[in-house]
Amino acid sequence: HLSAYRTPPMAPALARNRCFHGALLLTLSQGLRSSATCTLNTQACPGSPVDWSHHASCMESRRFHNPCENVQEEIELRIEKNKDRKKLPGQYTLLSTQQGICSKGSRATSPQAVPGPYTDLFGFLYVSEPGGDCLVTSCSESQVESLCDFSTNFCNMFNLFCNEMDGCESLKHTLHYDAALFGKNCNHGKQCDGWETNKTQCTRR
């Protein structure tokens, strides 16, 4: 499905932050190595059978003050244990992984969810930094025609790494992270009230 995929534009703040932008270029370079195993593009997006302009998605880059090994282990453990925080929990599945490089998974909504059920795909790319931090680029995409997603694609990712400060339960590693820089594909337009990156939506029905 990647043949129909277009790379999402980055938010203006990303271009202004030179240090982070330089680190992101490393992520994109590292991401090229992931395609054989995780079939993600260089911004961690798994692709969709629906044209880019007709499905909801969200991409972010975030620095973690933890080793990449711990970040990946915590994310994949929450997928394995299906730690969905929604009031009607869906089903997380790990589709592919490469140690220190990438994770790819899916989340299906609860059979009781209305509208639905739907299945989204998501990916994570990990790059270790010299000081021991981990730069993570992640992306989630709807697999059906969609527009407003009520922060679902954002929450598909956020619920896999959020810490106790954000009301989440850590399984093995408490992760510490900076604010995210979002791709413009998280902004779904005026009809969706703009940026759908609302943490309070991550426990809704």
Short mmCIF file of C-alpha atoms in Angstrom, two decimals:
data_model
loop_
_atom_site.label_atom_id
_atom_site.label_comp_id
_atom_site.label_asym_id
_atom_site.label_seq_id
_atom_site.Cartn_x
_atom_site.Cartn_y
_atom_site.Cartn_z
CA HIS A 1 0.00 0.00 0.00
CA LEU A 2 3.00 2.33 0.27
CA SER A 3 2.92 3.06 -3.43
CA ALA A 4 -0.10 5.30 -2.85
CA TYR A 5 1.47 6.93 0.19
CA ARG A 6 2.71 10.49 0.37
CA THR A 7 5.04 11.68 3.12
CA PRO A 8 3.15 13.95 5.57
CA PRO A 9 4.46 17.53 5.85
CA MET A 10 6.03 18.51 9.13
CA ALA A 11 4.68 21.16 11.46
CA PRO A 12 6.47 24.53 11.13
CA ALA A 13 7.91 24.21 14.64
CA LEU A 14 10.01 21.28 13.50
CA ALA A 15 11.84 23.29 10.89
CA ARG A 16 12.58 26.02 13.46
CA ASN A 17 14.13 23.61 15.97
CA ARG A 18 17.50 22.95 14.34
CA CYS A 19 18.85 20.57 16.96
CA PHE A 20 15.77 18.41 16.87
CA HIS A 21 15.59 18.66 13.10
CA GLY A 22 19.14 17.34 12.83
CA ALA A 23 18.29 14.42 15.08
CA LEU A 24 15.17 13.77 13.06
CA LEU A 25 17.27 13.43 9.92
CA LEU A 26 19.07 10.59 11.68
CA THR A 27 15.70 9.01 12.39
CA LEU A 28 14.70 9.25 8.75
CA SER A 29 18.02 7.72 7.69
CA GLN A 30 17.62 4.96 10.25
CA GLY A 31 14.07 4.45 9.06
CA LEU A 32 15.30 3.49 5.61
CA ARG A 33 16.87 0.44 7.19
CA SER A 34 13.55 -0.65 8.72
CA SER A 35 11.54 -1.15 5.56
CA ALA A 36 12.48 -4.81 5.03
CA THR A 37 11.32 -5.84 8.51
CA CYS A 38 8.61 -3.41 9.58
CA THR A 39 7.49 -2.09 6.15
CA LEU A 40 7.30 1.49 7.43
CA ASN A 41 8.23 4.62 5.54
CA THR A 42 10.90 6.99 6.84
CA GLN A 43 8.39 8.74 9.13
CA ALA A 44 7.23 5.43 10.63
CA CYS A 45 3.94 5.44 8.72
CA PRO A 46 2.71 1.97 7.66
CA GLY A 47 0.62 3.19 4.73
CA SER A 48 -3.06 2.75 3.90
CA PRO A 49 -5.05 1.45 0.93
CA VAL A 50 -6.92 4.76 0.98
CA ASP A 51 -5.42 7.84 -0.69
CA TRP A 52 -3.50 10.12 1.68
CA SER A 53 -6.02 12.95 1.47
CA HIS A 54 -8.96 10.68 2.33
CA HIS A 55 -7.91 8.95 5.54
CA ALA A 56 -7.05 10.17 9.04
CA SER A 57 -3.52 9.77 10.37
CA CYS A 58 -1.07 11.31 12.82
CA MET A 59 2.74 11.37 12.94
CA GLU A 60 4.93 12.62 15.78
CA SER A 61 8.58 12.79 16.84
CA ARG A 62 9.45 12.75 20.53
CA ARG A 63 12.66 12.52 22.58
CA PHE A 64 12.68 9.99 25.42
CA HIS A 65 15.15 10.25 28.30
CA ASN A 66 15.48 6.47 28.38
CA PRO A 67 17.55 4.02 26.34
CA CYS A 68 15.84 2.91 23.14
CA GLU A 69 15.97 -0.67 24.40
CA ASN A 70 13.73 0.27 27.32
CA VAL A 71 11.38 2.39 25.21
CA GLN A 72 10.85 -0.39 22.68
CA GLU A 73 10.46 -3.03 25.38
CA GLU A 74 7.79 -1.02 27.22
CA ILE A 75 5.86 -0.28 24.00
CA GLU A 76 5.91 -3.88 22.83
CA LEU A 77 5.02 -5.21 26.29
CA ARG A 78 1.92 -2.99 26.39
CA ILE A 79 0.97 -4.30 22.94
CA GLU A 80 1.44 -7.89 24.15
CA LYS A 81 -0.61 -7.27 27.31
CA ASN A 82 -3.17 -5.25 25.34
CA LYS A 83 -2.98 -2.23 27.62
CA ASP A 84 -5.65 -0.19 25.85
CA ARG A 85 -6.94 2.61 28.08
CA LYS A 86 -10.20 3.22 26.21
CA LYS A 87 -13.41 2.57 28.14
CA LEU A 88 -14.26 0.06 25.44
CA PRO A 89 -10.81 -1.53 25.00
CA GLY A 90 -9.75 -2.56 21.54
CA GLN A 91 -7.18 -5.18 20.57
CA TYR A 92 -3.50 -4.40 20.04
CA THR A 93 -1.39 -6.78 17.94
CA LEU A 94 2.37 -6.71 17.28
CA LEU A 95 2.89 -7.35 13.57
CA SER A 96 6.67 -7.03 13.23
CA THR A 97 9.69 -5.85 15.18
CA GLN A 98 13.43 -5.33 14.82
CA GLN A 99 15.44 -4.77 17.97
CA GLY A 100 16.63 -1.19 18.27
CA ILE A 101 15.10 -0.22 14.92
CA CYS A 102 11.32 -0.48 14.68
CA SER A 103 7.99 -1.83 15.87
CA LYS A 104 4.85 -2.19 13.76
CA GLY A 105 1.41 -3.03 15.10
CA SER A 106 -2.32 -2.74 14.72
CA ARG A 107 -5.19 -1.73 16.95
CA ALA A 108 -8.72 -2.91 16.29
CA THR A 109 -11.55 -1.04 17.99
CA SER A 110 -13.89 -2.86 20.35
CA PRO A 111 -16.73 -4.75 18.63
CA GLN A 112 -19.07 -2.57 20.73
CA ALA A 113 -17.54 0.70 19.51
CA VAL A 114 -19.80 2.90 17.39
CA PRO A 115 -18.91 3.66 14.69
CA GLY A 116 -16.81 0.60 13.97
CA PRO A 117 -15.24 -1.80 14.23
CA TYR A 118 -12.10 -0.45 12.54
CA THR A 119 -8.45 -1.47 12.49
CA ASP A 120 -5.61 1.09 12.37
CA LEU A 121 -1.94 0.38 11.65
CA PHE A 122 0.93 2.14 13.43
CA GLY A 123 4.70 2.14 13.55
CA PHE A 124 7.60 3.30 15.72
CA LEU A 125 11.18 4.05 14.65
CA TYR A 126 13.91 4.25 17.31
CA VAL A 127 17.26 6.06 17.11
CA SER A 128 19.73 6.02 20.01
CA GLU A 129 21.43 9.35 20.74
CA PRO A 130 25.00 9.75 22.08
CA GLY A 131 23.83 10.90 25.52
CA GLY A 132 21.67 7.83 26.02
CA ASP A 133 18.35 9.37 25.02
CA CYS A 134 16.11 7.84 22.37
CA LEU A 135 14.55 9.75 19.49
CA VAL A 136 11.28 8.10 18.48
CA THR A 137 9.24 8.83 15.39
CA SER A 138 5.81 7.21 15.30
CA CYS A 139 2.78 7.27 13.03
CA SER A 140 -0.70 5.78 13.01
CA GLU A 141 -3.00 5.56 10.00
CA SER A 142 -6.63 4.65 9.41
CA GLN A 143 -7.14 1.90 6.86
CA VAL A 144 -10.55 3.10 5.68
CA GLU A 145 -11.82 6.40 4.31
CA SER A 146 -12.03 8.81 7.25
CA LEU A 147 -11.54 12.40 8.31
CA CYS A 148 -12.17 13.29 11.97
CA ASP A 149 -10.80 10.59 14.27
CA PHE A 150 -11.31 12.19 17.72
CA SER A 151 -7.56 11.75 18.41
CA THR A 152 -7.74 7.99 17.84
CA ASN A 153 -4.54 7.77 15.77
CA PHE A 154 -2.69 9.90 18.34
CA CYS A 155 -4.01 7.73 21.19
CA ASN A 156 -3.10 4.49 19.41
CA MET A 157 0.52 5.56 19.97
CA PHE A 158 0.30 7.61 23.18
CA ASN A 159 -1.32 4.81 25.22
CA LEU A 160 1.69 2.58 24.52
CA PHE A 161 4.29 4.77 26.24
CA CYS A 162 2.56 7.37 28.47
CA ASN A 163 3.75 7.48 32.08
CA GLU A 164 2.16 7.98 35.49
CA MET A 165 2.35 11.78 35.14
CA ASP A 166 -0.15 11.38 32.30
CA GLY A 167 -2.33 8.95 34.26
CA CYS A 168 -0.93 5.76 32.74
CA GLU A 169 0.44 2.54 34.24
CA SER A 170 3.98 1.51 33.34
CA LEU A 171 4.58 -2.23 33.03
CA LYS A 172 8.39 -2.50 33.23
CA HIS A 173 9.99 0.87 32.42
CA THR A 174 8.69 4.30 33.40
CA LEU A 175 9.37 6.38 30.32
CA HIS A 176 10.25 10.08 30.48
CA TYR A 177 9.66 12.15 27.37
CA ASP A 178 9.60 15.67 25.99
CA ALA A 179 6.65 17.30 24.28
CA ALA A 180 6.01 15.95 20.79
CA LEU A 181 6.51 17.67 17.48
CA PHE A 182 3.59 16.67 15.27
CA GLY A 183 3.30 16.24 11.53
CA LYS A 184 0.66 18.39 9.85
CA ASN A 185 -1.29 15.22 9.13
CA CYS A 186 -2.48 15.38 12.78
CA ASN A 187 -4.42 18.54 11.87
CA HIS A 188 -7.65 17.26 10.35
CA GLY A 189 -9.13 20.61 9.48
CA LYS A 190 -11.73 23.02 10.82
CA GLN A 191 -14.51 20.45 10.59
CA CYS A 192 -12.56 18.35 13.13
CA ASP A 193 -11.53 21.32 15.31
CA GLY A 194 -8.00 21.21 13.93
CA TRP A 195 -5.25 19.28 15.70
CA GLU A 196 -6.52 15.92 16.97
CA THR A 197 -3.80 15.25 19.54
CA ASN A 198 -5.85 15.44 22.72
CA LYS A 199 -4.65 13.23 25.60
CA THR A 200 -8.05 13.44 27.31
CA GLN A 201 -9.53 11.49 24.40
CA CYS A 202 -7.29 8.48 25.12
CA THR A 203 -9.64 7.05 27.77
CA ARG A 204 -12.96 7.80 26.09
CA ARG A 205 -15.32 5.21 24.64
#
